[in-house]
mmCIF file of C-alpha atoms in Angstrom:
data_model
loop_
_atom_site.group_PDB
_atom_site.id
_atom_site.type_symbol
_atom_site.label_atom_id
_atom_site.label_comp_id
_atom_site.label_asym_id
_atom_site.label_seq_id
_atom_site.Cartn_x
_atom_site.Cartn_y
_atom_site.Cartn_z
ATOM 1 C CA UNK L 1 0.000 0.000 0.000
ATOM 2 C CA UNK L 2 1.536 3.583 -0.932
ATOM 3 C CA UNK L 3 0.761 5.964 1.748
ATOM 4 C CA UNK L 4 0.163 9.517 0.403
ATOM 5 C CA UNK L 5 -0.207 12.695 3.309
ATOM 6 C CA UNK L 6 -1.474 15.661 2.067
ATOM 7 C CA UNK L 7 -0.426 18.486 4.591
ATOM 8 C CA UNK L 8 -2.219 21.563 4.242
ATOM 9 C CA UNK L 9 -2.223 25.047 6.270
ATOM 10 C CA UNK L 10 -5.935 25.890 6.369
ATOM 11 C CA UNK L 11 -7.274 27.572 2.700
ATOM 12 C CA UNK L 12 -4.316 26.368 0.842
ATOM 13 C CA UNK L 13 -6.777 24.363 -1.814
ATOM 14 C CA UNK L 14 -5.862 20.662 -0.196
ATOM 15 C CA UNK L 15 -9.267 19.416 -0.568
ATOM 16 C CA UNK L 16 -9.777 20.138 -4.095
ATOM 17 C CA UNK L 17 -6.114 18.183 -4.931
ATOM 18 C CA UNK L 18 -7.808 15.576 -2.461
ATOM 19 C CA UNK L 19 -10.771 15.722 -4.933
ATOM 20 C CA UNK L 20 -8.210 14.851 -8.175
ATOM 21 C CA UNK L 21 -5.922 12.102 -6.182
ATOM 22 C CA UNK L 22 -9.007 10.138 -5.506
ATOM 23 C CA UNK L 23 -9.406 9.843 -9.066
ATOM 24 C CA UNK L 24 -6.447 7.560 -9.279
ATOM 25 C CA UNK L 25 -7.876 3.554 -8.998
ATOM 26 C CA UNK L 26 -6.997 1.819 -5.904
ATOM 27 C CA UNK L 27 -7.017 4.762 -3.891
ATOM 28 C CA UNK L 28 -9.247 5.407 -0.464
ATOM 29 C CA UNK L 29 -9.570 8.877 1.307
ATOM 30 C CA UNK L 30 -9.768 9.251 5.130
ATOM 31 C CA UNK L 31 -10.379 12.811 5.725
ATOM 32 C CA UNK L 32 -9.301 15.059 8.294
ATOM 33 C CA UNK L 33 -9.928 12.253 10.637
ATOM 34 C CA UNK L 34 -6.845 13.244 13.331
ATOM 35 C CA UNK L 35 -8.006 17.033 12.907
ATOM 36 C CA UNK L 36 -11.498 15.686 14.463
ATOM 37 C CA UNK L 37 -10.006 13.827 17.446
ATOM 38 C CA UNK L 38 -8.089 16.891 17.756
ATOM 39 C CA UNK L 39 -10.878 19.260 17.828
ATOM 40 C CA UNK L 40 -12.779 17.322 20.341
ATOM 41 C CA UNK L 41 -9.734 16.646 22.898
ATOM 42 C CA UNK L 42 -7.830 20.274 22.495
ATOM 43 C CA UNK L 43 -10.877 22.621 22.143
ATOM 44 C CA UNK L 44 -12.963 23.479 24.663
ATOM 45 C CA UNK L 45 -15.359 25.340 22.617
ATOM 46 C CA UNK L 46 -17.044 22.471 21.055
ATOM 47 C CA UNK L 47 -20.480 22.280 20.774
ATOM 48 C CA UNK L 48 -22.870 20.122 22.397
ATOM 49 C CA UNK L 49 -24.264 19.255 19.042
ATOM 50 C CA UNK L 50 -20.663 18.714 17.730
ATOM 51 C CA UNK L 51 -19.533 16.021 20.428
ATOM 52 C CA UNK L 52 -23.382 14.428 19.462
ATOM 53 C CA UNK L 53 -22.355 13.473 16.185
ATOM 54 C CA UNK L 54 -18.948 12.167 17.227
ATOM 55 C CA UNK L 55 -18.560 8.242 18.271
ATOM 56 C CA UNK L 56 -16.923 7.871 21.937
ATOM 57 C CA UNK L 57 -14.952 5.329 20.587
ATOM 58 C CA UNK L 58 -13.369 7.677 18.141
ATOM 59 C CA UNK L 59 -9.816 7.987 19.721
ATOM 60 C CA UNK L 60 -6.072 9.155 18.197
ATOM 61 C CA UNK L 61 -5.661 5.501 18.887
ATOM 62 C CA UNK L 62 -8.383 3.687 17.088
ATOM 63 C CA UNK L 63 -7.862 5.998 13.556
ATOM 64 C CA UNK L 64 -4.043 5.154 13.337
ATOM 65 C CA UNK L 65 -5.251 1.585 13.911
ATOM 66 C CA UNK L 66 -7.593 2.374 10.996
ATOM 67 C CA UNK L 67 -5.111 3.861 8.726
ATOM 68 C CA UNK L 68 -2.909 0.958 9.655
ATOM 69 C CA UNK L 69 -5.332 -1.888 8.714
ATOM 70 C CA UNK L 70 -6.828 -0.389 5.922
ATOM 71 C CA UNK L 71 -6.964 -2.124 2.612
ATOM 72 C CA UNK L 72 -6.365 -0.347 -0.379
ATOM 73 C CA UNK L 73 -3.889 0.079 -3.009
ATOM 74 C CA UNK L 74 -3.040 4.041 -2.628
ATOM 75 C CA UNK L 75 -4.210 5.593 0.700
ATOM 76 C CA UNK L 76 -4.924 9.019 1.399
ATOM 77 C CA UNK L 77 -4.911 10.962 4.299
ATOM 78 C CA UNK L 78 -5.810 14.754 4.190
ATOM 79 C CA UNK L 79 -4.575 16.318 7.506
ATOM 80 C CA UNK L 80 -3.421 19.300 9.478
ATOM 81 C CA UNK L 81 0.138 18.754 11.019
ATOM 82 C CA UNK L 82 -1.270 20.201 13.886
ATOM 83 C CA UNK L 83 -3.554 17.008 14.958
ATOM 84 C CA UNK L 84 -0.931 14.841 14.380
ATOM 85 C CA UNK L 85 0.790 14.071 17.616
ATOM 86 C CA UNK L 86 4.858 13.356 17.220
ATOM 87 C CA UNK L 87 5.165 10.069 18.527
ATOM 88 C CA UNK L 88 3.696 9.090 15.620
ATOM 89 C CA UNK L 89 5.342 10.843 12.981
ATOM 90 C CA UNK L 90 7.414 7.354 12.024
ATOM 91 C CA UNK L 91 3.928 5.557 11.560
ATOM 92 C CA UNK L 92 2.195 8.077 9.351
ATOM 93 C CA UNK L 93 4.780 9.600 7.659
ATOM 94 C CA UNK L 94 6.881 5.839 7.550
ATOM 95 C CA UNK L 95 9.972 6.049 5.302
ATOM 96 C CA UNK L 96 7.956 4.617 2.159
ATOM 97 C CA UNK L 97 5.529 7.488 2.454
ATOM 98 C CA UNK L 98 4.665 10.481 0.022
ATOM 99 C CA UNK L 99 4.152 13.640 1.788
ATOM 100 C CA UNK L 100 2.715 16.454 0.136
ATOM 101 C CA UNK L 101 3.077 19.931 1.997
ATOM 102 C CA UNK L 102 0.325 22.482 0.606
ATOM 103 C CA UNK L 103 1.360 26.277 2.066
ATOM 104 C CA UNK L 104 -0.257 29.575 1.764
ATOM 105 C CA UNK L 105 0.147 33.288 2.387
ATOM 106 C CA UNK L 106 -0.588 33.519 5.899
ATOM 107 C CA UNK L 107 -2.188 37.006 5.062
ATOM 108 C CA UNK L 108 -4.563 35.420 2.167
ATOM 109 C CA UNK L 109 -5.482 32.650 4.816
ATOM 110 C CA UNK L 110 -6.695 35.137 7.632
ATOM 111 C CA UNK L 111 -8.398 37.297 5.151
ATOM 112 C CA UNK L 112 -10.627 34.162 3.533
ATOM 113 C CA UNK L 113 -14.001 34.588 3.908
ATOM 114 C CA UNK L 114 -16.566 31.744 4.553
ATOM 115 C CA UNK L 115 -19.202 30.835 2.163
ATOM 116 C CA UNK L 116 -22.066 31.441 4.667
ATOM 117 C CA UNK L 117 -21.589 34.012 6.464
ATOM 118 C CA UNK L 118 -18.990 35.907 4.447
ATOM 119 C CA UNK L 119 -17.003 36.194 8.044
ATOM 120 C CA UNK L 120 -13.183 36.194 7.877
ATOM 121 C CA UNK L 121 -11.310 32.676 8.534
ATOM 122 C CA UNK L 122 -9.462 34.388 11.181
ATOM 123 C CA UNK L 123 -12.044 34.975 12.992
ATOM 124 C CA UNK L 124 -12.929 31.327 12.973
ATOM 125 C CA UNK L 125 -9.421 30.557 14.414
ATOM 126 C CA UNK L 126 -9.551 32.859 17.135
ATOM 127 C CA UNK L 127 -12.838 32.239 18.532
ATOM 128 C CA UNK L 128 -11.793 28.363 19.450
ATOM 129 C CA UNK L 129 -8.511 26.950 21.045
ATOM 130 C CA UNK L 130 -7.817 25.197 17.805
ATOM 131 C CA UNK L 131 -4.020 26.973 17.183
ATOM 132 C CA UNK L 132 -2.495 30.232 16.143
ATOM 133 C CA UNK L 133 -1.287 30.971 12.904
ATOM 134 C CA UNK L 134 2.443 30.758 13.790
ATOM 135 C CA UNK L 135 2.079 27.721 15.614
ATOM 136 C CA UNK L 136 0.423 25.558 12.847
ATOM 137 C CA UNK L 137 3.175 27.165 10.192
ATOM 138 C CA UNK L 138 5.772 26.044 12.750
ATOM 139 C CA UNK L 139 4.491 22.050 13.140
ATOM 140 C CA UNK L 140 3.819 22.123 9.379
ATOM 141 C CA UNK L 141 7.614 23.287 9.091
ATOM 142 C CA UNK L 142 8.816 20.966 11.391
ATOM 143 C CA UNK L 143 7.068 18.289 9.386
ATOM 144 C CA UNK L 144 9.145 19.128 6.216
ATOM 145 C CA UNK L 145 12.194 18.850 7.547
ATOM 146 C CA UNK L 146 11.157 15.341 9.413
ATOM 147 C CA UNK L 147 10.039 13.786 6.281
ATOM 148 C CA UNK L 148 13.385 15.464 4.279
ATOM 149 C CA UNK L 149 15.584 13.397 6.910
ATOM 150 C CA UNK L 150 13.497 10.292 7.397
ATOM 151 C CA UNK L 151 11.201 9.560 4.755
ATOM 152 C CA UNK L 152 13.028 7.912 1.254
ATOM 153 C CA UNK L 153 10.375 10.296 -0.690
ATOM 154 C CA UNK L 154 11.508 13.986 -0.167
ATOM 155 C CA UNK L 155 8.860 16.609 0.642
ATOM 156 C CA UNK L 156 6.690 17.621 -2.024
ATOM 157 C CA UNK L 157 5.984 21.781 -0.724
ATOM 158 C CA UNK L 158 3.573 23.228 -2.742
ATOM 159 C CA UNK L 159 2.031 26.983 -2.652
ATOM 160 C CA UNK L 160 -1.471 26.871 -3.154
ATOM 161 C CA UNK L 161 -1.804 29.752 -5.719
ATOM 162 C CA UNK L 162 0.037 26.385 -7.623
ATOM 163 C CA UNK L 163 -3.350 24.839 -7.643
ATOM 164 C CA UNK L 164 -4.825 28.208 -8.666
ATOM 165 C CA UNK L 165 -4.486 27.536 -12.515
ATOM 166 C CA UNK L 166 -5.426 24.244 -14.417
ATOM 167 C CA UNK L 167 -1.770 24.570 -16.089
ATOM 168 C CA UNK L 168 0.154 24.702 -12.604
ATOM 169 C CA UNK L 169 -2.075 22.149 -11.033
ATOM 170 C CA UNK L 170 -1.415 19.834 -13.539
ATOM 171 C CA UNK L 171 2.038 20.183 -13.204
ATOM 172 C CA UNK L 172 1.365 19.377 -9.277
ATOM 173 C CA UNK L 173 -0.328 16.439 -10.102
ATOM 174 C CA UNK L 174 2.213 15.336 -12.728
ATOM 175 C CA UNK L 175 4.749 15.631 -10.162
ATOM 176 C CA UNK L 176 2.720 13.632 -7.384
ATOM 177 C CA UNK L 177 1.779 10.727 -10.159
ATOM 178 C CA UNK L 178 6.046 10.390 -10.451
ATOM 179 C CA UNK L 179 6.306 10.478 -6.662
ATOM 180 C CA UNK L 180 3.823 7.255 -6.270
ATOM 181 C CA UNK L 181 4.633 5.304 -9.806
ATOM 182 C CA UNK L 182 1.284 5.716 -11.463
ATOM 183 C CA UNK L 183 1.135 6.809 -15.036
ATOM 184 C CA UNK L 184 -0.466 10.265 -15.429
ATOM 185 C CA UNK L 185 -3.648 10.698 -16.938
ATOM 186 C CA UNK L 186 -5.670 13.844 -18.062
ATOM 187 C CA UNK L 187 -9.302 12.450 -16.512
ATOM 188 C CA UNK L 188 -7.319 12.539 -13.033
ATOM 189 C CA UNK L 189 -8.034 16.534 -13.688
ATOM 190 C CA UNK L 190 -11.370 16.316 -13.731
ATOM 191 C CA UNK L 191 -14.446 14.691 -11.502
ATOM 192 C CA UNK L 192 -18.197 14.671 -10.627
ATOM 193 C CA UNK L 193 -19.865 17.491 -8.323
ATOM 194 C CA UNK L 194 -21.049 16.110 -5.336
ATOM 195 C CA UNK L 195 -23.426 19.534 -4.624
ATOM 196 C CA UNK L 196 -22.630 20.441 -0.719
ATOM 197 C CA UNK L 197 -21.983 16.472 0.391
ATOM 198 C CA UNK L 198 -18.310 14.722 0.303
ATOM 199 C CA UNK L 199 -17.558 12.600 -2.359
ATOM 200 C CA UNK L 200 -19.357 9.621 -1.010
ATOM 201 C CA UNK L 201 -16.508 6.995 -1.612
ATOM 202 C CA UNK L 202 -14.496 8.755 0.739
ATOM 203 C CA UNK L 203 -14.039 8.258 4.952
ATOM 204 C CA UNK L 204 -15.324 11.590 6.661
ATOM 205 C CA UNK L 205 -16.490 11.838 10.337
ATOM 206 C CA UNK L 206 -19.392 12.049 10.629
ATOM 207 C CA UNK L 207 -19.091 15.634 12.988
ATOM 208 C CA UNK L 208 -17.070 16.860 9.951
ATOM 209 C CA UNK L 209 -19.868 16.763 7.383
ATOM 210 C CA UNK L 210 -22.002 18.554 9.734
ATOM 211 C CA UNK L 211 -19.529 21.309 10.640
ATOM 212 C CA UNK L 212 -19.584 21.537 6.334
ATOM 213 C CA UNK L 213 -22.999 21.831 6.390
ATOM 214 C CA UNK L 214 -23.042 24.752 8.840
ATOM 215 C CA UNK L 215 -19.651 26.970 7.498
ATOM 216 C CA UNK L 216 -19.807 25.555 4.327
ATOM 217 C CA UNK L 217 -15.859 25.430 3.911
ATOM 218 C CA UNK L 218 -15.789 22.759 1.798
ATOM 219 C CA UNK L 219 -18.873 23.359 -0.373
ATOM 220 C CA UNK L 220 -16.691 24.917 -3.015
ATOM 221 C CA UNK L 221 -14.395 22.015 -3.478
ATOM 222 C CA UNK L 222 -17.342 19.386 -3.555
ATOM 223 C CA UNK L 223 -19.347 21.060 -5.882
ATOM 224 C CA UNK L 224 -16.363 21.342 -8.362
ATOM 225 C CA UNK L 225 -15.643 19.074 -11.104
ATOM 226 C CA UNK L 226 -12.009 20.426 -11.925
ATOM 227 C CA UNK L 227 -9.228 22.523 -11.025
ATOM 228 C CA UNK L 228 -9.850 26.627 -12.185
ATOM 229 C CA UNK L 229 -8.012 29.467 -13.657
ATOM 230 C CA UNK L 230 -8.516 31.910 -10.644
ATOM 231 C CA UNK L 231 -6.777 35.313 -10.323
ATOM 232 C CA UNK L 232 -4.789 35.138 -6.553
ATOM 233 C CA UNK L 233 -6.498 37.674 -4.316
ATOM 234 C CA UNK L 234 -4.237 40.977 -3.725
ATOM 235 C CA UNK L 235 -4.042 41.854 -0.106
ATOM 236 C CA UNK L 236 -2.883 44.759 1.527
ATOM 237 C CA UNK L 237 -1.690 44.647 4.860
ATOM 238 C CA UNK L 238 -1.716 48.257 4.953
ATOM 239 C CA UNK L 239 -5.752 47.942 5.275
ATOM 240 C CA UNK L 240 -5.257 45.099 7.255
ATOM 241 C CA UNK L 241 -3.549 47.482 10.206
ATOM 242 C CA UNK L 242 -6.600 49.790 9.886
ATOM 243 C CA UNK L 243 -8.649 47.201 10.265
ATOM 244 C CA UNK L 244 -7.382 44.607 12.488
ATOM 245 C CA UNK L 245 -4.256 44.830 13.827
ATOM 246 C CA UNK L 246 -4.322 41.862 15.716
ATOM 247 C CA UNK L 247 -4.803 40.235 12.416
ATOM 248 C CA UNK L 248 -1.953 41.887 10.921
ATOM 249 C CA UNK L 249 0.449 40.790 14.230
ATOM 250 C CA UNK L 250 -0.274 37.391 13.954
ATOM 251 C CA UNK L 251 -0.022 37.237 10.480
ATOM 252 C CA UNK L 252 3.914 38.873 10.895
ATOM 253 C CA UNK L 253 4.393 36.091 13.231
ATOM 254 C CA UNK L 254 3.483 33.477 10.771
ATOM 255 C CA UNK L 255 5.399 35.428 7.895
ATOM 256 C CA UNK L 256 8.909 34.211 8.332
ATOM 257 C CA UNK L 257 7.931 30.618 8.871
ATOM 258 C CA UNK L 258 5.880 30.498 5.376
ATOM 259 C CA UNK L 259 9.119 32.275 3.731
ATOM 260 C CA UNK L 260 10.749 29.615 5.166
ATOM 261 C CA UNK L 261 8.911 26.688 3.666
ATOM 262 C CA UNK L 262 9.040 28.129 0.665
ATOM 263 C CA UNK L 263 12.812 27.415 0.032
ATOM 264 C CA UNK L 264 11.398 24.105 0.177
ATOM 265 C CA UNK L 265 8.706 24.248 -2.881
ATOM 266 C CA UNK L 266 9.674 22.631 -6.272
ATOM 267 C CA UNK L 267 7.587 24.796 -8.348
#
């Protein structure tokens, strides 16, 4: 079984490559499964109606034995670094494994807006215990340079304004097909709209398809059907200061930690 970890800082278009990778035959997703256990054991803040939808038997313990006796030819876990706790960095990203590191502007993730409410994603962050934007950037960081001295694979880093364009997200994709030893093929780029539900082949808790239903943050990625030619967002952090300065410190915190995963990206 070939193990493939997609990485992701939040907004950095991981569940649309998700989306394409599951096109490949043989391949299962489990989806943000650890970033679920996470929520409900590190954050206070969640709901009553949240921990109803979530099994008590759903521990850290009982998904890695999951991902560990799963059956399938190519699995695929989409993750935060963040919910991934270290002793277990040798199981999940083993030395066979391909890890794929999607990063973006810290500045362009605080200043996303959510489909249903149009409120920024920074807000999101900061109203919960979930992590701060220099933290996650650090653990994702630390991650590289883990799998760069113990995986065989090196890491794959990848801005997201790669996936931004159907020209650089085939490139991506070409790039991860190499990485695993599956022949490329132009219907990976492509797939069927699945409206405001997950694709239904794929392993979501149960929690997370309601917290969809409610922010809608991943409506946009399951009711595609390809990758788009989209124009990156221009963001001044000079309106940012007006507007929210604590915004604009934490994203200056996060800064220097995205500059330095970038020495890391291929493309």
């Amino acid at each position: 079984m070939v193990h493939i970890n997609i990485w992701s800082t939040p907004r950095a278009r991981s569940s649309v490559l998700t989306r394409c990778l599951s096109n490949i035959p043989g391949s299962k997703v489990q989806f943000e499964k650890f970033c679920w256990v996470y929520k409900l054991t590190q954050n206070p803040e969640v709901t009553a109606v949240e921990r109803g939808y979530i099994d008590p038997n759903y521990t850290y313990e009982n998904v890695v034995k999951e991902m560990q006796e799963s059956e399938c030819e190519f699995q695929i876990i989409k993750e935060a670094v963040l919910a991934i706790r270290p002793e277990t960095y040798p199981i999940i990203m083993n030395k066979d494994s391909v890890n794929i590191f999607l990063v973006r502007d810290p500045a362009l993730l605080s200043t996303s807006k959510l489909p249903v409410d149009g409120s920024a994603y920074f807000d999101l962050v900061t109203a919960g215990s979930w992590f701060t934007l220099a933290g996650a950037y650090q653990l994702q960081l630390d991650a590289i340079r883990f799998v760069e001295q113990n995986c065989d694979k090196p890491p794959l880093v990848v801005p997201g304004y790669r996936l931004s364009t159907k020209k650089g997200a085939e490139q991506v994709v070409r790039e991860i097909c190499a990485l695993i030893g599956v022949e490329f093929k132009e219907e990976f780029l492509s797939w069927k709209s699945y409206g405001d539900s997950f694709d239904p082949t794929w392993d979501v808790p149960e929690a997370a398809k309601q917290d969809a239903k409610i922010k809608g943050l991943f409506n946009r990625a399951n009711n595609s059907t390809g990758f788009e030619d989209d124009v990156e967002r221009k963001v001044s952090r000079d309106q940012i200061a007006k507007e929210n300065p604590v915004m604009l410190q934490c994203i200056r915190e996060a800064d220097p930690i995205f500059q330095q995963m970038l020495k890391y990206a291929k493309f």
